[in-house]
XYZ file of C-alpha atoms in Angstrom:
624
model
C 178.555 138.770 -30.719
C 181.776 140.726 -30.788
C 183.622 141.142 -34.098
C 187.221 139.709 -34.052
C 188.289 142.201 -36.748
C 187.517 145.161 -34.513
C 189.481 143.534 -31.728
C 192.451 143.049 -34.081
C 192.358 146.697 -35.131
C 192.384 147.771 -31.480
C 195.360 145.510 -30.784
C 197.308 146.910 -33.752
C 196.745 150.405 -32.351
C 198.112 149.420 -28.947
C 201.092 147.189 -29.921
C 204.520 148.611 -30.927
C 205.159 149.307 -34.585
C 207.649 146.462 -34.839
C 204.742 144.024 -34.381
C 202.069 145.827 -36.317
C 204.301 146.199 -39.391
C 204.422 142.427 -39.810
C 202.192 140.913 -42.544
C 198.919 139.296 -41.478
C 200.052 135.865 -42.676
C 203.281 136.011 -40.714
C 203.764 134.336 -37.357
C 203.345 137.614 -35.496
C 200.190 138.379 -37.477
C 198.768 134.947 -36.678
C 199.447 135.526 -32.979
C 197.705 138.919 -33.121
C 194.695 137.386 -34.919
C 194.464 134.583 -32.319
C 194.563 137.107 -29.501
C 191.768 139.125 -31.151
C 189.592 136.004 -31.545
C 190.146 135.027 -27.907
C 189.297 138.492 -26.665
C 186.129 138.531 -28.774
C 185.082 135.175 -27.271
C 185.826 136.567 -23.811
C 183.584 139.571 -24.500
C 180.735 137.272 -25.526
C 181.207 135.144 -22.429
C 181.199 138.167 -20.110
C 178.121 139.605 -21.778
C 176.390 136.229 -21.591
C 177.216 135.950 -17.888
C 175.678 139.355 -17.245
C 172.527 138.517 -19.239
C 172.140 135.018 -17.801
C 171.633 136.428 -14.328
C 168.127 137.672 -15.335
C 165.235 135.569 -16.527
C 164.141 138.158 -19.088
C 167.580 138.190 -20.796
C 168.900 134.668 -20.208
C 169.564 132.423 -23.182
C 167.167 129.587 -23.986
C 169.620 127.750 -26.234
C 171.222 124.550 -25.027
C 174.863 123.834 -25.779
C 174.126 120.117 -25.695
C 171.049 117.945 -25.520
C 171.854 116.893 -21.977
C 172.902 120.363 -20.773
C 170.435 122.876 -19.382
C 170.143 126.342 -20.822
C 170.643 129.486 -18.758
C 166.882 129.980 -18.304
C 166.490 126.384 -17.145
C 169.262 126.828 -14.617
C 167.462 129.859 -13.226
C 164.222 127.871 -13.159
C 165.879 125.191 -11.054
C 166.191 127.754 -8.245
C 162.370 127.844 -7.995
C 161.931 124.160 -8.925
C 160.166 125.136 -12.144
C 161.307 122.689 -14.808
C 160.941 123.010 -18.543
C 158.443 120.617 -20.071
C 160.308 117.779 -21.801
C 159.119 116.226 -25.079
C 155.989 114.184 -24.576
C 157.397 111.315 -26.647
C 160.751 109.805 -25.795
C 162.555 109.421 -29.135
C 166.086 109.322 -30.549
C 165.587 112.312 -32.869
C 163.750 113.290 -36.025
C 164.526 114.713 -39.451
C 162.637 116.851 -41.957
C 163.547 115.547 -45.441
C 160.887 117.789 -46.988
C 158.342 120.362 -45.797
C 155.563 117.747 -45.892
C 157.421 114.793 -44.394
C 158.902 113.991 -40.988
C 160.965 110.948 -39.951
C 161.146 109.995 -36.244
C 163.843 107.589 -35.001
C 163.610 105.228 -32.030
C 166.158 102.943 -30.329
C 166.465 100.622 -27.342
C 166.423 103.519 -24.855
C 163.413 105.089 -26.567
C 161.333 102.204 -27.996
C 158.473 102.745 -30.391
C 156.056 100.696 -28.266
C 156.273 103.163 -25.387
C 155.670 106.096 -27.740
C 152.557 104.473 -29.218
C 151.264 103.593 -25.746
C 151.711 107.216 -24.674
C 149.651 108.487 -27.621
C 147.086 105.724 -28.200
C 146.744 104.208 -24.724
C 147.178 100.865 -23.048
C 146.154 97.667 -24.754
C 146.421 98.804 -28.377
C 147.975 95.422 -29.278
C 145.267 93.287 -27.614
C 142.012 92.289 -29.371
C 138.852 94.023 -28.172
C 135.495 92.181 -27.995
C 136.529 89.655 -30.613
C 137.723 92.323 -33.052
C 141.295 92.498 -34.371
C 143.835 94.678 -32.566
C 143.796 98.390 -33.185
C 145.880 99.618 -36.113
C 148.292 102.202 -34.632
C 148.590 104.097 -37.930
C 144.820 104.608 -38.134
C 144.615 105.541 -34.462
C 147.348 108.165 -34.881
C 145.589 109.519 -37.961
C 142.431 109.988 -35.917
C 144.354 111.897 -33.243
C 146.115 114.145 -35.768
C 143.714 114.814 -38.674
C 145.326 115.579 -42.007
C 148.485 113.516 -41.324
C 149.355 110.028 -42.554
C 151.480 107.721 -40.374
C 153.610 104.796 -41.551
C 155.481 102.458 -39.190
C 158.899 101.223 -40.252
C 159.482 97.517 -40.811
C 162.209 97.441 -38.155
C 159.884 99.101 -35.599
C 162.487 101.802 -35.053
C 161.091 104.558 -37.236
C 157.848 106.402 -37.793
C 157.120 108.378 -40.939
C 154.647 111.262 -40.868
C 153.370 112.738 -44.128
C 151.047 115.684 -44.647
C 148.615 116.106 -47.512
C 149.235 117.678 -50.879
C 150.393 121.298 -51.032
C 151.396 121.048 -47.357
C 153.917 123.074 -45.403
C 155.798 122.758 -42.156
C 152.852 124.325 -40.295
C 150.742 121.244 -41.035
C 153.249 119.126 -39.120
C 153.278 121.517 -36.162
C 150.647 119.600 -34.107
C 152.776 116.449 -34.173
C 156.065 118.277 -33.727
C 154.653 119.709 -30.498
C 154.870 116.233 -28.921
C 158.439 115.736 -30.183
C 159.984 119.034 -29.071
C 160.391 120.356 -25.545
C 158.528 123.411 -24.362
C 159.384 126.457 -26.515
C 162.011 128.671 -24.931
C 159.999 131.884 -24.905
C 156.961 130.081 -23.535
C 159.076 128.690 -20.699
C 160.556 132.128 -20.020
C 157.091 133.707 -19.732
C 155.885 130.901 -17.475
C 158.929 131.227 -15.248
C 158.409 134.988 -14.851
C 154.771 134.577 -13.847
C 155.480 131.609 -11.565
C 158.244 133.514 -9.773
C 155.870 136.397 -8.997
C 153.157 134.073 -7.723
C 155.406 131.927 -5.525
C 157.431 134.772 -4.077
C 154.463 137.118 -3.639
C 152.715 134.924 -1.075
C 149.175 135.832 -2.241
C 146.797 133.380 -3.904
C 144.599 136.045 -5.483
C 142.346 135.393 -8.501
C 144.738 137.442 -10.656
C 147.718 135.326 -9.581
C 145.939 132.007 -10.146
C 144.551 133.024 -13.540
C 147.920 134.392 -14.689
C 149.666 131.192 -13.611
C 147.205 128.968 -15.487
C 147.389 131.057 -18.670
C 151.206 131.113 -18.564
C 151.320 127.316 -18.147
C 149.303 127.009 -21.354
C 151.883 129.041 -23.283
C 149.952 132.328 -23.560
C 150.510 135.788 -22.144
C 147.978 136.955 -19.510
C 146.219 140.233 -20.230
C 146.455 142.586 -17.211
C 142.871 143.785 -17.671
C 140.493 141.477 -15.811
C 136.705 141.593 -15.818
C 134.316 140.873 -12.966
C 131.157 138.959 -13.915
C 128.866 138.325 -10.918
C 130.792 135.798 -8.802
C 133.567 135.134 -11.348
C 136.762 136.845 -12.481
C 137.332 136.659 -16.240
C 140.843 136.722 -17.757
C 142.174 136.486 -21.316
C 145.335 134.929 -22.690
C 147.109 136.520 -25.654
C 149.829 135.169 -27.967
C 153.345 135.830 -26.613
C 154.629 139.314 -27.395
C 151.185 140.929 -27.697
C 151.615 143.017 -24.560
C 154.730 144.732 -25.852
C 152.850 145.970 -28.905
C 149.612 146.790 -27.073
C 148.880 150.503 -26.980
C 146.453 150.083 -24.066
C 149.075 148.411 -21.849
C 151.850 150.868 -22.663
C 149.688 153.993 -22.559
C 147.770 155.591 -19.754
C 144.069 155.922 -19.256
C 141.082 153.628 -19.622
C 141.192 153.179 -23.358
C 139.686 149.871 -24.592
C 141.999 146.985 -25.353
C 142.616 146.820 -29.114
C 143.817 143.186 -28.973
C 140.867 141.628 -27.164
C 139.718 139.919 -30.359
C 143.107 138.179 -30.599
C 142.635 136.307 -27.324
C 143.469 132.598 -27.612
C 142.475 131.616 -24.061
C 139.442 132.611 -22.012
C 139.575 131.602 -18.338
C 137.340 132.483 -15.430
C 137.661 131.762 -11.735
C 134.457 131.333 -9.726
C 134.578 131.713 -5.966
C 132.414 129.233 -4.010
C 130.710 127.908 -7.176
C 127.171 126.525 -7.234
C 127.379 122.728 -7.295
C 124.702 120.015 -7.226
C 124.533 117.966 -4.041
C 122.604 114.823 -3.176
C 121.870 112.483 -0.289
C 120.432 108.957 -0.398
C 118.856 106.886 2.354
C 118.540 103.332 1.100
C 116.416 102.013 3.999
C 115.178 104.785 6.304
C 112.924 103.724 9.165
C 109.780 105.529 10.220
C 110.138 107.841 13.208
C 113.904 107.302 13.182
C 115.910 110.503 12.626
C 118.706 110.480 10.078
C 121.348 113.138 9.392
C 121.908 115.088 6.175
C 125.081 117.090 5.737
C 124.728 120.255 3.679
C 128.201 121.814 3.098
C 126.901 125.087 1.733
C 126.911 128.776 2.521
C 123.172 129.071 1.762
C 120.164 126.849 2.549
C 118.049 125.285 -0.184
C 114.874 123.255 -0.643
C 115.712 119.828 -2.113
C 113.955 117.728 -4.726
C 112.526 114.708 -2.905
C 112.190 111.225 -4.419
C 110.451 108.597 -2.248
C 110.217 105.002 -3.498
C 108.003 102.355 -1.858
C 108.508 98.596 -2.060
C 106.626 95.566 -0.699
C 104.061 97.406 1.485
C 101.977 100.509 0.645
C 102.546 103.706 2.606
C 99.428 105.661 3.610
C 99.860 109.426 3.852
C 103.675 109.504 3.870
C 105.321 112.673 5.192
C 108.849 114.067 5.517
C 109.750 116.222 8.470
C 112.691 118.410 9.386
C 113.338 118.213 13.119
C 115.493 121.347 13.068
C 113.042 123.661 11.284
C 109.773 121.945 12.239
C 108.521 121.777 8.637
C 106.446 118.835 7.389
C 105.516 117.933 3.828
C 102.629 115.450 3.549
C 101.202 113.514 0.616
C 97.460 113.002 1.160
C 97.273 109.631 -0.493
C 98.738 106.154 -0.596
C 101.943 105.264 -2.423
C 101.727 101.703 -3.692
C 104.652 99.277 -4.016
C 106.854 100.071 -7.004
C 105.711 103.702 -7.207
C 107.960 106.729 -6.711
C 106.788 110.081 -5.409
C 108.864 112.998 -6.759
C 108.422 116.499 -5.336
C 109.817 119.561 -7.147
C 109.498 122.370 -4.580
C 108.333 125.888 -5.361
C 111.529 127.793 -4.588
C 110.956 131.535 -4.308
C 113.182 133.990 -6.231
C 114.707 135.150 -2.944
C 115.699 131.571 -2.077
C 117.157 130.891 -5.537
C 119.029 134.214 -5.850
C 122.101 133.155 -3.774
C 122.861 130.436 -6.341
C 122.909 132.749 -9.361
C 126.336 132.917 -10.978
C 128.236 133.603 -14.175
C 128.848 129.937 -14.973
C 125.768 128.440 -13.254
C 122.801 129.134 -15.532
C 119.722 126.978 -15.253
C 119.997 125.942 -11.619
C 116.666 124.748 -10.188
C 115.691 123.814 -13.733
C 112.128 122.813 -12.849
C 111.248 126.384 -11.873
C 111.122 127.538 -15.481
C 108.367 125.049 -16.348
C 106.705 124.829 -12.930
C 107.250 128.014 -10.906
C 104.718 126.836 -8.310
C 106.325 123.410 -7.957
C 105.120 120.008 -9.089
C 104.511 116.578 -7.551
C 104.632 113.479 -9.735
C 103.677 109.908 -8.894
C 105.678 107.620 -11.187
C 104.353 104.109 -11.617
C 106.336 100.899 -12.150
C 105.802 101.194 -15.917
C 107.189 104.748 -16.008
C 103.816 106.491 -16.293
C 103.569 109.871 -14.571
C 100.597 111.336 -12.735
C 100.407 114.865 -11.383
C 99.453 114.831 -7.686
C 100.380 118.418 -6.834
C 96.917 119.077 -5.393
C 97.490 116.360 -2.759
C 100.688 117.815 -1.281
C 100.346 119.745 1.976
C 102.910 121.845 3.777
C 102.826 122.217 7.574
C 105.001 124.449 9.667
C 104.737 125.539 13.273
C 105.772 124.388 16.715
C 107.508 121.099 17.186
C 104.791 118.576 17.919
C 107.193 116.377 19.910
C 108.219 119.220 22.227
C 106.594 118.594 25.628
C 106.524 122.323 26.350
C 104.607 123.208 23.177
C 100.821 123.361 23.128
C 98.582 122.496 20.232
C 97.018 125.901 20.529
C 100.281 127.336 19.216
C 99.346 126.021 15.806
C 97.114 129.061 15.485
C 100.350 130.845 14.451
C 101.536 128.007 12.255
C 101.083 127.271 8.560
C 98.979 124.538 6.979
C 98.722 125.076 3.243
C 98.164 123.038 0.113
C 101.324 123.627 -1.963
C 104.328 121.684 -3.164
C 107.057 122.733 -0.764
C 109.711 120.561 0.863
C 111.464 121.373 4.168
C 114.493 123.601 3.964
C 117.998 122.162 4.266
C 119.946 124.412 6.586
C 123.701 124.885 6.493
C 125.674 122.127 8.158
C 124.035 119.052 9.671
C 120.261 118.516 9.430
C 118.069 115.926 11.159
C 115.120 114.652 9.173
C 112.493 111.985 9.755
C 109.998 109.985 7.700
C 106.420 109.765 8.947
C 103.268 107.951 7.886
C 99.638 107.616 8.994
C 99.493 104.275 10.718
C 95.658 104.055 10.794
C 93.773 104.845 7.600
C 90.578 105.066 9.742
C 90.433 107.667 12.517
C 87.765 108.745 14.993
C 86.657 112.369 15.169
C 84.210 114.156 17.438
C 81.643 116.467 15.873
C 79.854 119.386 17.453
C 77.296 117.114 19.202
C 80.130 115.024 20.734
C 78.868 112.039 18.787
C 81.812 109.896 17.881
C 81.901 108.521 14.364
C 84.546 106.985 12.175
C 85.882 108.839 9.150
C 88.410 107.617 6.627
C 91.013 109.903 5.012
C 90.508 109.744 1.287
C 93.176 109.903 -1.343
C 93.218 112.262 -4.295
C 91.371 109.745 -6.507
C 89.058 108.128 -3.910
C 85.307 108.558 -4.184
C 84.390 108.388 -0.489
C 86.029 109.490 2.717
C 87.229 112.719 4.279
C 89.689 114.646 2.175
C 92.696 116.086 3.955
C 92.133 119.317 2.070
C 89.045 119.977 4.187
C 91.154 120.258 7.295
C 93.380 123.189 6.383
C 90.724 125.816 6.722
C 89.250 124.666 10.029
C 92.172 123.217 11.909
C 92.930 126.448 13.732
C 89.264 126.962 14.696
C 88.339 123.397 15.545
C 88.204 121.756 18.906
C 91.497 120.742 20.499
C 90.410 117.099 20.517
C 89.886 117.253 16.767
C 93.409 118.586 16.192
C 95.001 116.257 18.714
C 93.745 113.198 16.846
C 95.271 114.507 13.603
C 98.752 115.083 15.030
C 98.581 112.023 17.293
C 98.277 109.858 14.197
C 101.819 110.880 13.205
C 103.195 109.285 16.380
C 101.103 106.096 16.190
C 103.113 104.536 13.387
C 104.014 100.897 12.966
C 107.332 101.495 14.703
C 105.759 102.838 17.853
C 105.476 99.440 19.559
C 107.911 97.246 17.637
C 111.083 97.598 15.672
C 111.174 97.979 11.901
C 112.768 94.573 11.454
C 110.026 92.680 13.302
C 107.035 94.497 11.813
C 105.571 92.812 8.771
C 103.291 95.686 7.818
C 106.000 98.372 7.818
C 106.657 99.808 4.348
C 110.115 99.533 2.810
C 111.258 102.994 1.756
C 114.147 104.589 -0.068
C 114.702 108.337 -0.087
C 116.831 110.585 -2.284
C 117.358 114.335 -1.957
C 118.906 116.611 -4.595
C 119.678 120.294 -4.042
C 122.118 123.092 -4.903
C 125.008 124.099 -2.666
C 127.824 126.629 -2.489
C 130.698 124.895 -0.666
C 132.783 127.329 1.409
C 136.547 127.741 0.929
C 136.463 126.531 -2.667
C 136.852 127.889 -6.173
C 136.586 126.589 -9.723
C 138.923 127.467 -12.560
C 137.263 126.884 -15.926
C 139.204 127.124 -19.203
C 137.392 126.177 -22.432
C 139.420 123.754 -24.541
C 140.091 125.887 -27.604
C 142.625 125.065 -30.310
C 145.400 126.770 -28.353
C 144.537 124.807 -25.209
C 144.356 121.555 -27.206
C 147.863 122.190 -28.578
C 149.107 122.836 -25.045
C 147.433 119.634 -23.884
C 149.348 117.719 -26.559
C 152.570 118.930 -24.906
C 151.315 117.748 -21.507
C 150.567 121.228 -20.139
C 147.272 120.264 -18.473
C 149.066 118.206 -15.826
C 151.335 121.185 -15.243
C 148.332 123.476 -14.745
C 146.800 121.147 -12.157
C 150.096 120.818 -10.315
C 150.868 124.556 -10.234
C 147.337 125.568 -9.241
C 147.358 123.034 -6.424
C 150.698 124.342 -5.129
C 149.650 127.995 -5.380
C 146.289 127.525 -3.629
C 146.061 128.641 -0.017
C 145.900 126.012 2.700
C 142.392 124.778 3.415
C 140.969 125.903 0.056
C 139.727 123.251 -2.374
C 140.446 124.016 -6.060
C 138.450 122.556 -8.954
C 139.700 122.636 -12.548
C 137.498 122.191 -15.575
C 138.335 122.189 -19.296
C 134.932 122.173 -21.055
C 134.182 122.478 -24.711
C 134.320 126.086 -25.907
C 130.998 127.927 -26.150
C 129.506 128.057 -29.617
C 129.598 131.579 -30.980
C 128.193 132.210 -34.430
C 129.068 135.347 -36.309
C 126.158 136.388 -38.534
C 127.405 138.341 -41.506
C 125.007 140.733 -43.221
C 123.526 139.255 -46.362
C 123.533 140.875 -49.788
C 120.488 142.881 -50.719
C 119.112 145.008 -53.511
C 120.465 148.496 -53.716
C 117.910 151.091 -52.716
C 117.517 154.117 -54.980
C 116.250 157.379 -53.621
C 115.251 160.203 -55.984
C 114.642 163.633 -54.617
C 113.822 166.956 -56.323
C 114.000 170.413 -54.891
C 112.300 173.535 -56.261
C 113.475 177.032 -55.480
C 111.163 179.920 -56.313
C 112.979 183.103 -57.298
C 110.805 186.168 -56.451
C 112.873 189.226 -57.295
C 111.832 192.461 -55.520
C 110.198 195.128 -57.723
C 109.506 198.864 -57.218
C 106.012 199.895 -56.153
C 104.045 202.763 -54.651
C 103.708 203.531 -50.987
C 100.640 201.877 -49.408
C 99.213 202.712 -46.004
C 96.705 200.515 -44.162
C 94.593 201.367 -41.152
C 92.877 198.752 -39.022
C 90.387 199.407 -36.225
C 89.294 196.708 -33.780
C 85.972 197.405 -32.031
C 85.475 195.697 -28.678
C 82.252 195.910 -26.651
C 82.366 195.561 -22.916
C 79.528 193.583 -21.313
C 79.177 193.469 -17.589
C 77.737 190.193 -16.193
C 74.244 190.577 -14.770
C 71.598 188.346 -13.309
C 68.856 187.095 -15.629
C 65.573 185.226 -15.413
C 64.774 181.710 -16.513
C 63.792 181.535 -20.204
C 62.534 178.717 -22.406
C 62.262 178.619 -26.174
C 59.661 176.407 -27.860
C 59.425 175.664 -31.573
C 55.828 175.132 -32.760
C 55.672 172.966 -35.905
C 52.541 173.839 -37.910
C 53.168 171.262 -40.628
C 51.760 168.541 -38.430
C 48.333 170.364 -38.400
C 48.035 170.448 -42.187
C 44.858 168.560 -43.233
C 46.492 167.362 -46.463
C 48.684 164.997 -44.445
C 45.705 163.298 -42.819
C 45.340 159.607 -43.934
């Protein structure tokens, strides 16, 4: 601000002496002083006009409560408004550092403020209990503060604990005050770059979200697998950061001061599911898999009313069949956890997706469970068979092509391809089937379940199906087509089993991303001001057309700092000896050494044997 005294001195130097010689308290002196004050105010106004043209220099102070500041007027050009107070009130006072008085009137009633903080229905009884006490509910939301409602319902008193300061009241004052001026300035600068740049890059989206939460985005991002990691610092940290102002790849010295940690995952791994409440046998149904990569689902098949003998699931698109060699009784559920290979599970690995395909850690080869009506589980993995080869319903395919197919005993479900998939449920309609042996003598053989004593086990077929007679194989695959729905509809068949199917798998939806920001203390304070709604709105507006954003505010990860414990001091004692051998005078000594070496030429020799004759054994004194 300009100094009026300096302006007066400049005027006295420019005016004629007849005016400057007048006393300061005279009429001429008063006129000169008024002119100096007006010129000083004009200087401030001109300087303010020049500064208010730029967001980084514009004033955040309001002349009146209803007037907008210079920064807010610039924000109106981009339709970026300053966050108002979360609670509509008539004002508040601070009688002491540990006490705050909030006033309400007819335009800002207390009931609306309590409803905004506590929620709807705080005056109504709940389940026969008395209505909720608003003072206790507010105390639970703001720990360490005591709330007292005025008798006229137009005031609210907030008191902190003993030995408190104004910082203890800061969490509640955040809902009474508008967005801080410097926080709004930083958010406006970042938002202007994002909206005028025209690029919805991970850096732009992360910077916009961090600025909406009142922090300053760090320019150094990190790439972790499929995610981009960003950090938010307290405002003003970047100006004092030596790594940002200097050159080179020196480490950031303020990384430990980060108050926000946000990461953006492109095409995140998400769980997907599909349910068929009443699928019919031999009737194809569609499964939509909106994913960039295929996956093998977890299959849950529930039977009701009628048992299902040898149920099977088949993918019409891939030709894969998964068969249970047994009978599922009414009320039982067959659950198949497929053996997904590491190559099939690798596309779903990500920075924020640990533990996908959770059953693989305990059962890397898959597992099949038969769950009874009472919840008991039985492992039937040895009765699950996987078939893959030509389509058996293709009229141009021959059964001999199964010589190149797969028939194996392992827990493996058909693969869900990208996009739309057509699947089908199958079942052996006849538990008894006729087979022809080598002597062409026809006999009847019954397929046995995993716990049956008699009958032909399906496991005996996998090793000989490719070498057996074509009539033997044709009967096996013909039984899939002779189901109960072959001659009549599902509704008119009394013996048809009632089924329900559920599939669960992992997917990576295309054209999507997830922004995850752990809800730390800084984020919780921003949420109290209503900044989370602002983040969702800005991210949605900044996202490119056709891209689906997902926002998540989870609990922060638990990090425990283990400090070294105290221990006994270790003493080390060492001694060193130095031997002092002073040189002394002596006589001259001469030594002569001669080394004699004989040279032996190699020559041929004859065979020799050496025998030791022991005469002690012939001594007569040793005879018994």
